[in-house]
Amino acid sequence: MDHLAKIGLFIPCYVNAVFPEVGIATYKLLKQLGIDVDYPVDQTCCGQPMANAGFEGKSLPLIHKFNDLFDTYDYVVGPSASCVAFVKENHPHILAAHGQHQCQMSGKIYEVCEFLHDIVKVEKFPGAFPHKVSVHNSCHGVRELHLSSPSELHTPRYSKIKDLLSLKEGVEVFEPQRVDECCGFGGMFAIEEDAVSVQMGKDKLRNHIATGAEYVTGADSSCLMHMQGIARREKLPIQFIHVVEILAAGL
Amino acid sequence: MKKETHIHAAERFLNNKKNAVWHDETLWQTRAKRDRQAALIPEWEQLRELASKIKMHTITHLDHYLEQFAAAAEKNGATVHWAKDAAEHNAIVLQILQQHQATQLVKSKSMLTEECHLNPFLIEKGVDVVESDLGERILQLMDIPPSHIVMPAIHIQREAVGKLFEEKLNTEKGNADPTYLTRAMRKSLRQKFLASTVAMTGANFGIAETGDVVVCTNEGNADMGTSIAKVHIVSMGIEKVIPSHDALSVFVRLLARSATGQPSTSYTSHYQKPQKEGELHIILVDNGRSSILADKDHIQTLKCIRCGACMNTCPVYRRSGGYSYSYFIPGPIGINLGMLKAPKNYYTNLSACTLCFSCNSVCPVQVDLGNQIYKWRQGLDSIGKANRTKKVMSDGMRMMFKQSGIYHAALKAAPLINLMPRALIYCKADKWGIGRELPQFAKQSFNSWWKKEVLKK
């Protein structure tokens, strides 16, 4: 990677409000790797919640705002696979559908794990995280950003998240049965179809817990938030941590 | 009649916990079998790609291939009928039955006749309609519709079948042994087969270059029916035509592996000519298909080969069952086909999707099922069927996120929610809180941290 490259940090709205530690870990980790990171403070949301609910039009002003704020950066990096996937996959076609200019973000936005793995090509992370973790392969991370090979496809197996975790001292990595089945979050699905959503979350958690892991980790805090809500309600013995927090542990 | 929404039907399905767990696990095992079979074929992904391209090519040259198919079939001695809709299809079937003074029709499995509501139509006209696929026959005796397109009675456990057969077939009390029950049904159906003069099948494929109809089954019931009856009626959707046997060789490698995890179905029957002194009627049915051709967002649904793999993998279908959808075809493909049929009747199925996109990846012909569901949701507001809560929430978010100032103020105020009394937060209106604890807002947002720790330094 070009060391003069300027990185714009994209901190999705719910990470900003609920999981600031994930944003902080992302910043510290990139900084520690000698990368020039900036955070445009006026950023808000990528527009995914309303678009997935059926109101793409309402996300249009947010897409414009996103483009204006991140226009000058060489890369945009964010710790949320689903939000990054939305910018990458959906911003271009929403803009096109409304007869607007070509989307510049799609080619330069990366989920942080993808960025560390593919662009920075990190060889070792400092410090250690001596714990057992179960990797949560989130749908948009797997099937839109290709962070790992989807279980449905018969292509060579890989996992960028597992690759990265193997570069951190002490981490013991597991994966649940039904390795990339959806946890049932799905944005407004979680509220609209709450019965199915909660059942899916419970089933997913049972599979994570069965690995013997102490933590569920993944590249999407939204899935983790949903499962955490169920784990707290059901008093299940498992904790939740974003991949980037593990990689930044000790910084 | 106002149909129950998917949301409520799913909730009801999940209330029967034991059954719900069993249903999810049973369907998941089918998905797992499909994975194991697909993994044995090194060129699996190329096959999917090829199958998708062949289908896309065929449906975009449908006029040519249908004419070629019809001409070849007629040359073989078949009679080809064209039905523009369900009513025409049903009338043609009735006419053929009447011409032969047939009072009984033995059928093998066909989703198209389900789509056309053929059975109730014929029964009303006094025809004894006999479903001969075991699952379909069970459902017919129970007087309920299929809950899955390939495994129609997958939601029914063998104890319930045992009870049904005690009543209908005089089987031993309490005997739910699958072999015993299957033999009892075989014996009962044998009489129907022997007495039939007209048999009906669906069609998995129609081969344009040779005019043969290909039917894939496991039980041999289609062959039994069509071997005994002198008259064979094929009910075939116009999108089922494919160019050649070469093309067929791609699809038969994908179909059973995707559907049930078998390398192939027990029978892959080619029907080319009528029996000696018999008749072969092929009814080519449009019933809305040609209008889908003009719909660029949804044309891909016409590639579907009805394998049901999208249902088996769908995490929502497995946990809500086939009856939770208001259209007769459930799961991801059914959500889309229902919307194509009548959006105002079937739009409530659109909530049954997390956009996990697993369906896109299992589909043997690469239909972009999840993307289409996303697209349908975008159109709901324009037909006045948008969910009001979601619309209000989306408007609120748009307001808040458009103005950085409002968003920043909200970020600062959010932690106050943590201090609200539990009873106020976990109320009936909060559907998140029914099965989950709410996330705790951080005392200090990332924005505040950035301003304090990075900008000030």
Short mmCIF file of N, CA, C and O in Angstrom, two decimals, chain B residues 298-409:
data_model
loop_
_atom_site.label_atom_id
_atom_site.label_comp_id
_atom_site.label_asym_id
_atom_site.label_seq_id
_atom_site.Cartn_x
_atom_site.Cartn_y
_atom_site.Cartn_z
N HIS B 298 -37.37 -8.62 -12.83
CA HIS B 298 -37.80 -9.93 -12.32
C HIS B 298 -37.80 -11.04 -13.35
O HIS B 298 -38.27 -12.15 -13.08
N ILE B 299 -37.27 -10.77 -14.52
CA ILE B 299 -37.26 -11.77 -15.59
C ILE B 299 -36.55 -13.05 -15.14
O ILE B 299 -36.89 -14.16 -15.56
N GLN B 300 -35.58 -12.89 -14.25
CA GLN B 300 -34.80 -14.06 -13.84
C GLN B 300 -35.61 -15.15 -13.14
O GLN B 300 -35.18 -16.30 -13.09
N THR B 301 -36.78 -14.78 -12.61
CA THR B 301 -37.59 -15.82 -11.96
C THR B 301 -37.99 -16.90 -12.98
O THR B 301 -38.29 -18.02 -12.59
N LEU B 302 -38.01 -16.53 -14.26
CA LEU B 302 -38.38 -17.51 -15.29
C LEU B 302 -37.31 -18.57 -15.50
O LEU B 302 -37.54 -19.57 -16.17
N LYS B 303 -36.12 -18.37 -14.94
CA LYS B 303 -35.07 -19.39 -15.04
C LYS B 303 -35.33 -20.55 -14.07
O LYS B 303 -34.77 -21.63 -14.23
N CYS B 304 -36.18 -20.30 -13.07
CA CYS B 304 -36.37 -21.26 -11.97
C CYS B 304 -36.74 -22.65 -12.46
O CYS B 304 -37.62 -22.81 -13.31
N ILE B 305 -36.06 -23.69 -11.93
CA ILE B 305 -36.40 -25.06 -12.30
C ILE B 305 -37.16 -25.78 -11.17
O ILE B 305 -37.27 -27.00 -11.16
N ARG B 306 -37.66 -25.01 -10.19
CA ARG B 306 -38.52 -25.54 -9.12
C ARG B 306 -37.84 -26.68 -8.34
O ARG B 306 -38.45 -27.73 -8.13
N CYS B 307 -36.61 -26.44 -7.91
CA CYS B 307 -35.90 -27.48 -7.15
C CYS B 307 -36.15 -27.33 -5.65
O CYS B 307 -35.93 -28.26 -4.89
N GLY B 308 -36.54 -26.13 -5.22
CA GLY B 308 -36.81 -25.92 -3.80
C GLY B 308 -35.58 -25.69 -2.93
O GLY B 308 -35.70 -25.55 -1.71
N ALA B 309 -34.39 -25.60 -3.54
CA ALA B 309 -33.18 -25.40 -2.73
C ALA B 309 -33.23 -24.09 -1.95
O ALA B 309 -32.72 -24.00 -0.83
N CYS B 310 -33.87 -23.07 -2.53
CA CYS B 310 -33.93 -21.78 -1.83
C CYS B 310 -34.77 -21.88 -0.57
O CYS B 310 -34.53 -21.16 0.40
N MET B 311 -35.76 -22.78 -0.57
CA MET B 311 -36.56 -22.97 0.65
C MET B 311 -35.73 -23.66 1.73
O MET B 311 -35.73 -23.27 2.89
N ASN B 312 -35.02 -24.71 1.31
CA ASN B 312 -34.25 -25.48 2.29
C ASN B 312 -33.18 -24.64 2.96
O ASN B 312 -32.87 -24.84 4.12
N THR B 313 -32.61 -23.70 2.22
CA THR B 313 -31.54 -22.91 2.83
C THR B 313 -32.09 -21.69 3.55
O THR B 313 -31.42 -21.16 4.44
N CYS B 314 -33.30 -21.27 3.22
CA CYS B 314 -33.81 -20.01 3.79
C CYS B 314 -34.02 -20.14 5.31
O CYS B 314 -34.84 -20.95 5.77
N PRO B 315 -33.30 -19.34 6.11
CA PRO B 315 -33.42 -19.46 7.56
C PRO B 315 -34.81 -19.07 8.06
O PRO B 315 -35.24 -19.53 9.12
N VAL B 316 -35.50 -18.25 7.28
CA VAL B 316 -36.84 -17.82 7.68
C VAL B 316 -37.86 -18.91 7.32
O VAL B 316 -38.72 -19.26 8.13
N TYR B 317 -37.76 -19.48 6.12
CA TYR B 317 -38.67 -20.56 5.73
C TYR B 317 -38.56 -21.73 6.71
O TYR B 317 -39.57 -22.27 7.16
N ARG B 318 -37.32 -22.11 7.02
CA ARG B 318 -37.16 -23.27 7.91
C ARG B 318 -37.80 -23.03 9.27
O ARG B 318 -38.22 -23.96 9.94
N ARG B 319 -37.84 -21.76 9.69
CA ARG B 319 -38.40 -21.45 11.01
C ARG B 319 -39.83 -20.90 10.96
O ARG B 319 -40.33 -20.41 11.97
N SER B 320 -40.45 -20.96 9.81
CA SER B 320 -41.83 -20.48 9.78
C SER B 320 -42.76 -21.41 8.99
O SER B 320 -43.98 -21.28 9.09
N GLY B 321 -42.17 -22.32 8.20
CA GLY B 321 -43.00 -23.32 7.51
C GLY B 321 -43.69 -22.77 6.27
O GLY B 321 -43.90 -21.56 6.13
N GLY B 322 -44.04 -23.68 5.37
CA GLY B 322 -44.62 -23.28 4.09
C GLY B 322 -45.95 -22.53 4.21
O GLY B 322 -46.26 -21.68 3.39
N TYR B 323 -46.72 -22.86 5.23
CA TYR B 323 -48.05 -22.24 5.34
C TYR B 323 -48.00 -20.80 5.86
O TYR B 323 -49.02 -20.12 5.91
N SER B 324 -46.83 -20.36 6.30
CA SER B 324 -46.77 -18.99 6.81
C SER B 324 -46.77 -17.96 5.67
O SER B 324 -46.94 -16.77 5.90
N TYR B 325 -46.58 -18.44 4.43
CA TYR B 325 -46.60 -17.54 3.28
C TYR B 325 -47.99 -17.60 2.66
O TYR B 325 -48.59 -18.67 2.58
N SER B 326 -48.48 -16.46 2.18
CA SER B 326 -49.85 -16.46 1.66
C SER B 326 -49.94 -16.96 0.22
O SER B 326 -51.02 -17.30 -0.24
N TYR B 327 -48.82 -16.99 -0.50
CA TYR B 327 -48.85 -17.54 -1.86
C TYR B 327 -48.63 -19.05 -1.78
O TYR B 327 -47.98 -19.53 -0.85
N PHE B 328 -49.12 -19.81 -2.79
CA PHE B 328 -49.06 -21.28 -2.68
C PHE B 328 -47.64 -21.80 -2.82
O PHE B 328 -47.35 -22.94 -2.42
N ILE B 329 -46.73 -21.01 -3.40
CA ILE B 329 -45.32 -21.38 -3.39
C ILE B 329 -44.65 -20.55 -2.31
O ILE B 329 -44.72 -19.32 -2.35
N PRO B 330 -44.02 -21.18 -1.32
CA PRO B 330 -43.43 -20.42 -0.22
C PRO B 330 -41.95 -20.10 -0.49
O PRO B 330 -41.43 -20.37 -1.58
N GLY B 331 -41.28 -19.58 0.54
CA GLY B 331 -39.84 -19.35 0.48
C GLY B 331 -39.47 -18.24 -0.50
O GLY B 331 -40.34 -17.56 -1.05
N PRO B 332 -38.16 -18.07 -0.70
CA PRO B 332 -37.69 -16.95 -1.53
C PRO B 332 -38.30 -16.91 -2.93
O PRO B 332 -38.75 -15.86 -3.39
N ILE B 333 -38.37 -18.05 -3.62
CA ILE B 333 -38.94 -18.01 -4.97
C ILE B 333 -40.43 -17.69 -4.90
O ILE B 333 -40.96 -16.95 -5.73
N GLY B 334 -41.10 -18.21 -3.89
CA GLY B 334 -42.53 -17.96 -3.74
C GLY B 334 -42.85 -16.50 -3.43
O GLY B 334 -43.85 -15.96 -3.92
N ILE B 335 -42.00 -15.86 -2.62
CA ILE B 335 -42.21 -14.44 -2.33
C ILE B 335 -42.22 -13.67 -3.65
O ILE B 335 -43.09 -12.84 -3.91
N ASN B 336 -41.25 -14.00 -4.51
CA ASN B 336 -41.14 -13.29 -5.79
C ASN B 336 -42.27 -13.64 -6.75
O ASN B 336 -42.83 -12.76 -7.40
N LEU B 337 -42.60 -14.93 -6.84
CA LEU B 337 -43.67 -15.32 -7.78
C LEU B 337 -45.02 -14.77 -7.33
O LEU B 337 -45.84 -14.39 -8.16
N GLY B 338 -45.23 -14.71 -6.05
CA GLY B 338 -46.48 -14.13 -5.52
C GLY B 338 -46.60 -12.66 -5.91
O GLY B 338 -47.65 -12.20 -6.35
N MET B 339 -45.50 -11.94 -5.78
CA MET B 339 -45.51 -10.52 -6.14
C MET B 339 -45.77 -10.34 -7.63
O MET B 339 -46.42 -9.40 -8.06
N LEU B 340 -45.24 -11.27 -8.43
CA LEU B 340 -45.46 -11.18 -9.87
C LEU B 340 -46.91 -11.49 -10.21
O LEU B 340 -47.47 -10.98 -11.18
N LYS B 341 -47.54 -12.35 -9.41
CA LYS B 341 -48.93 -12.73 -9.66
C LYS B 341 -49.88 -11.60 -9.28
O LYS B 341 -50.69 -11.17 -10.08
N ALA B 342 -49.79 -11.13 -8.05
CA ALA B 342 -50.71 -10.09 -7.58
C ALA B 342 -50.10 -9.40 -6.35
O ALA B 342 -50.32 -9.85 -5.23
N PRO B 343 -49.37 -8.31 -6.58
CA PRO B 343 -48.65 -7.67 -5.46
C PRO B 343 -49.54 -7.31 -4.28
O PRO B 343 -49.16 -7.50 -3.13
N LYS B 344 -50.73 -6.82 -4.57
CA LYS B 344 -51.58 -6.38 -3.46
C LYS B 344 -52.09 -7.55 -2.62
O LYS B 344 -52.46 -7.39 -1.46
N ASN B 345 -52.12 -8.74 -3.20
CA ASN B 345 -52.57 -9.91 -2.44
C ASN B 345 -51.44 -10.54 -1.62
O ASN B 345 -51.69 -11.18 -0.61
N TYR B 346 -50.21 -10.40 -2.12
CA TYR B 346 -49.14 -11.20 -1.53
C TYR B 346 -47.97 -10.39 -0.96
O TYR B 346 -46.95 -10.95 -0.61
N TYR B 347 -48.14 -9.06 -0.86
CA TYR B 347 -47.01 -8.23 -0.44
C TYR B 347 -46.55 -8.51 1.00
O TYR B 347 -45.41 -8.26 1.35
N THR B 348 -47.44 -9.06 1.83
CA THR B 348 -47.03 -9.25 3.23
C THR B 348 -45.96 -10.34 3.37
O THR B 348 -45.31 -10.43 4.40
N ASN B 349 -45.74 -11.13 2.31
CA ASN B 349 -44.65 -12.12 2.38
C ASN B 349 -43.27 -11.46 2.33
O ASN B 349 -42.27 -12.10 2.64
N LEU B 350 -43.24 -10.20 1.88
CA LEU B 350 -41.93 -9.54 1.69
C LEU B 350 -41.16 -9.36 2.99
O LEU B 350 -39.95 -9.17 2.98
N SER B 351 -41.86 -9.40 4.12
CA SER B 351 -41.14 -9.23 5.39
C SER B 351 -40.31 -10.47 5.73
O SER B 351 -39.40 -10.41 6.55
N ALA B 352 -40.61 -11.60 5.06
CA ALA B 352 -39.97 -12.87 5.43
C ALA B 352 -38.59 -13.04 4.83
O ALA B 352 -38.27 -14.06 4.23
N CYS B 353 -37.73 -12.05 5.01
CA CYS B 353 -36.39 -12.12 4.41
C CYS B 353 -35.45 -11.21 5.17
O CYS B 353 -35.76 -10.04 5.40
N THR B 354 -34.29 -11.75 5.57
CA THR B 354 -33.28 -10.93 6.26
C THR B 354 -32.28 -10.36 5.25
O THR B 354 -31.34 -9.70 5.65
N LEU B 355 -32.46 -10.64 3.97
CA LEU B 355 -31.49 -10.30 2.93
C LEU B 355 -30.13 -10.94 3.22
O LEU B 355 -29.09 -10.31 3.10
N CYS B 356 -30.17 -12.22 3.60
CA CYS B 356 -28.91 -12.92 3.88
C CYS B 356 -28.27 -13.43 2.59
O CYS B 356 -27.10 -13.76 2.56
N PHE B 357 -29.06 -13.52 1.52
CA PHE B 357 -28.59 -13.90 0.18
C PHE B 357 -28.10 -15.34 0.05
O PHE B 357 -27.43 -15.69 -0.91
N SER B 358 -28.44 -16.19 1.03
CA SER B 358 -28.05 -17.58 0.91
C SER B 358 -28.78 -18.22 -0.28
O SER B 358 -28.22 -19.06 -0.99
N CYS B 359 -30.01 -17.78 -0.54
CA CYS B 359 -30.79 -18.34 -1.65
C CYS B 359 -30.10 -18.10 -2.99
O CYS B 359 -30.04 -18.99 -3.83
N ASN B 360 -29.55 -16.89 -3.16
CA ASN B 360 -28.84 -16.60 -4.42
C ASN B 360 -27.73 -17.61 -4.66
O ASN B 360 -27.50 -18.04 -5.78
N SER B 361 -27.04 -17.98 -3.58
CA SER B 361 -25.86 -18.83 -3.73
C SER B 361 -26.18 -20.31 -3.89
O SER B 361 -25.37 -21.04 -4.44
N VAL B 362 -27.34 -20.77 -3.40
CA VAL B 362 -27.67 -22.18 -3.63
C VAL B 362 -28.40 -22.38 -4.96
O VAL B 362 -28.39 -23.48 -5.49
N CYS B 363 -29.03 -21.37 -5.47
CA CYS B 363 -29.87 -21.54 -6.65
C CYS B 363 -29.06 -22.12 -7.82
O CYS B 363 -28.07 -21.55 -8.23
N PRO B 364 -29.49 -23.27 -8.36
CA PRO B 364 -28.73 -23.93 -9.42
C PRO B 364 -28.74 -23.16 -10.74
O PRO B 364 -27.94 -23.45 -11.62
N VAL B 365 -29.67 -22.20 -10.86
CA VAL B 365 -29.69 -21.40 -12.09
C VAL B 365 -29.44 -19.92 -11.79
O VAL B 365 -29.74 -19.05 -12.61
N GLN B 366 -28.88 -19.66 -10.60
CA GLN B 366 -28.43 -18.31 -10.23
C GLN B 366 -29.51 -17.24 -10.35
O GLN B 366 -29.24 -16.15 -10.85
N VAL B 367 -30.71 -17.54 -9.87
CA VAL B 367 -31.72 -16.48 -9.79
C VAL B 367 -31.34 -15.56 -8.62
O VAL B 367 -31.01 -16.04 -7.55
N ASP B 368 -31.40 -14.26 -8.86
CA ASP B 368 -31.01 -13.29 -7.83
C ASP B 368 -32.18 -13.02 -6.88
O ASP B 368 -32.67 -11.89 -6.76
N LEU B 369 -32.59 -14.08 -6.16
CA LEU B 369 -33.82 -14.02 -5.37
C LEU B 369 -33.83 -12.91 -4.32
O LEU B 369 -34.81 -12.18 -4.19
N GLY B 370 -32.74 -12.80 -3.55
CA GLY B 370 -32.68 -11.80 -2.48
C GLY B 370 -32.72 -10.39 -3.04
O GLY B 370 -33.42 -9.52 -2.50
N ASN B 371 -31.97 -10.16 -4.11
CA ASN B 371 -31.97 -8.82 -4.70
C ASN B 371 -33.36 -8.42 -5.18
O ASN B 371 -33.75 -7.26 -5.12
N GLN B 372 -34.09 -9.42 -5.68
CA GLN B 372 -35.44 -9.12 -6.16
C GLN B 372 -36.37 -8.75 -5.01
O GLN B 372 -37.23 -7.88 -5.15
N ILE B 373 -36.19 -9.41 -3.88
CA ILE B 373 -37.02 -9.09 -2.71
C ILE B 373 -36.75 -7.64 -2.28
O ILE B 373 -37.66 -6.87 -1.99
N TYR B 374 -35.46 -7.29 -2.28
CA TYR B 374 -35.08 -5.90 -1.97
C TYR B 374 -35.79 -4.94 -2.92
O TYR B 374 -36.35 -3.93 -2.49
N LYS B 375 -35.81 -5.28 -4.21
CA LYS B 375 -36.44 -4.40 -5.20
C LYS B 375 -37.95 -4.29 -4.98
O LYS B 375 -38.52 -3.21 -5.09
N TRP B 376 -38.60 -5.41 -4.67
CA TRP B 376 -40.05 -5.35 -4.41
C TRP B 376 -40.35 -4.41 -3.25
O TRP B 376 -41.33 -3.68 -3.26
N ARG B 377 -39.50 -4.47 -2.22
CA ARG B 377 -39.75 -3.60 -1.05
C ARG B 377 -39.74 -2.13 -1.46
O ARG B 377 -40.50 -1.33 -0.92
N GLN B 378 -38.87 -1.79 -2.43
CA GLN B 378 -38.80 -0.39 -2.86
C GLN B 378 -40.11 0.07 -3.49
O GLN B 378 -40.41 1.25 -3.47
N GLY B 379 -40.86 -0.86 -4.06
CA GLY B 379 -42.08 -0.47 -4.76
C GLY B 379 -43.33 -0.45 -3.90
O GLY B 379 -44.40 -0.04 -4.34
N LEU B 380 -43.22 -0.91 -2.64
CA LEU B 380 -44.42 -1.05 -1.81
C LEU B 380 -45.13 0.27 -1.53
O LEU B 380 -46.36 0.34 -1.52
N ASP B 381 -44.33 1.32 -1.31
CA ASP B 381 -44.94 2.61 -0.98
C ASP B 381 -45.82 3.10 -2.12
O ASP B 381 -46.90 3.66 -1.88
N SER B 382 -45.38 2.83 -3.36
CA SER B 382 -46.13 3.35 -4.51
C SER B 382 -47.46 2.61 -4.72
O SER B 382 -48.35 3.12 -5.39
N ILE B 383 -47.61 1.41 -4.16
CA ILE B 383 -48.92 0.75 -4.26
C ILE B 383 -49.69 0.88 -2.94
O ILE B 383 -50.66 0.19 -2.69
N GLY B 384 -49.19 1.79 -2.10
CA GLY B 384 -49.90 2.08 -0.85
C GLY B 384 -49.83 0.97 0.18
O GLY B 384 -50.69 0.85 1.05
N LYS B 385 -48.79 0.12 0.08
CA LYS B 385 -48.72 -1.02 0.99
C LYS B 385 -47.47 -0.98 1.88
O LYS B 385 -47.08 -2.01 2.44
N ALA B 386 -46.85 0.17 1.98
CA ALA B 386 -45.66 0.26 2.84
C ALA B 386 -46.08 0.12 4.31
O ALA B 386 -47.15 0.56 4.70
N ASN B 387 -45.21 -0.50 5.08
CA ASN B 387 -45.46 -0.64 6.51
C ASN B 387 -45.33 0.74 7.16
O ASN B 387 -44.32 1.42 7.00
N ARG B 388 -46.36 1.16 7.87
CA ARG B 388 -46.38 2.53 8.39
C ARG B 388 -45.26 2.78 9.40
O ARG B 388 -44.61 3.81 9.37
N THR B 389 -45.05 1.82 10.28
CA THR B 389 -44.00 2.00 11.28
C THR B 389 -42.64 2.18 10.61
O THR B 389 -41.86 3.05 10.96
N LYS B 390 -42.40 1.30 9.61
CA LYS B 390 -41.10 1.37 8.94
C LYS B 390 -40.95 2.70 8.20
O LYS B 390 -39.86 3.25 8.13
N LYS B 391 -42.07 3.20 7.67
CA LYS B 391 -42.01 4.46 6.93
C LYS B 391 -41.71 5.62 7.89
O LYS B 391 -40.86 6.46 7.61
N VAL B 392 -42.39 5.61 9.02
CA VAL B 392 -42.16 6.67 10.01
C VAL B 392 -40.71 6.61 10.50
O VAL B 392 -40.02 7.63 10.59
N MET B 393 -40.23 5.39 10.77
CA MET B 393 -38.85 5.24 11.23
C MET B 393 -37.87 5.71 10.17
O MET B 393 -36.88 6.38 10.47
N SER B 394 -38.15 5.36 8.91
CA SER B 394 -37.25 5.75 7.83
C SER B 394 -37.24 7.27 7.65
O SER B 394 -36.20 7.87 7.43
N ASP B 395 -38.43 7.88 7.79
CA ASP B 395 -38.50 9.34 7.70
C ASP B 395 -37.71 9.99 8.82
O ASP B 395 -36.96 10.93 8.60
N GLY B 396 -37.89 9.44 10.02
CA GLY B 396 -37.18 9.97 11.19
C GLY B 396 -35.68 9.89 11.01
O GLY B 396 -34.94 10.84 11.28
N MET B 397 -35.24 8.73 10.52
CA MET B 397 -33.79 8.54 10.33
C MET B 397 -33.25 9.51 9.28
O MET B 397 -32.17 10.05 9.42
N ARG B 398 -34.05 9.68 8.22
CA ARG B 398 -33.61 10.56 7.15
C ARG B 398 -33.40 11.97 7.70
O ARG B 398 -32.39 12.61 7.45
N MET B 399 -34.38 12.43 8.50
CA MET B 399 -34.30 13.75 9.13
C MET B 399 -33.04 13.88 9.97
O MET B 399 -32.28 14.82 9.86
N MET B 400 -32.85 12.87 10.82
CA MET B 400 -31.76 12.94 11.80
C MET B 400 -30.40 12.86 11.10
O MET B 400 -29.48 13.60 11.43
N PHE B 401 -30.30 11.95 10.12
CA PHE B 401 -28.99 11.70 9.53
C PHE B 401 -28.62 12.74 8.46
O PHE B 401 -27.47 12.88 8.11
N LYS B 402 -29.64 13.46 7.95
CA LYS B 402 -29.36 14.47 6.92
C LYS B 402 -28.63 15.65 7.56
O LYS B 402 -27.77 16.26 6.95
N GLN B 403 -29.03 15.95 8.78
CA GLN B 403 -28.47 17.12 9.47
C GLN B 403 -27.46 16.65 10.51
O GLN B 403 -27.84 16.10 11.52
N SER B 404 -26.19 16.89 10.25
CA SER B 404 -25.19 16.44 11.21
C SER B 404 -25.46 17.01 12.61
O SER B 404 -25.23 16.35 13.61
N GLY B 405 -25.99 18.26 12.65
CA GLY B 405 -26.23 18.90 13.95
C GLY B 405 -27.23 18.12 14.79
O GLY B 405 -27.01 17.87 15.98
N ILE B 406 -28.32 17.69 14.16
CA ILE B 406 -29.34 16.92 14.89
C ILE B 406 -28.75 15.59 15.34
O ILE B 406 -28.95 15.13 16.46
N TYR B 407 -28.00 14.97 14.43
CA TYR B 407 -27.39 13.67 14.74
C TYR B 407 -26.42 13.80 15.92
O TYR B 407 -26.45 12.99 16.85
N HIS B 408 -25.62 14.85 15.91
CA HIS B 408 -24.66 15.04 17.02
C HIS B 408 -25.39 15.24 18.34
O HIS B 408 -24.99 14.69 19.37
N ALA B 409 -26.47 15.98 18.29
CA ALA B 409 -27.24 16.20 19.52
C ALA B 409 -27.84 14.87 20.00
O ALA B 409 -27.83 14.56 21.19
#
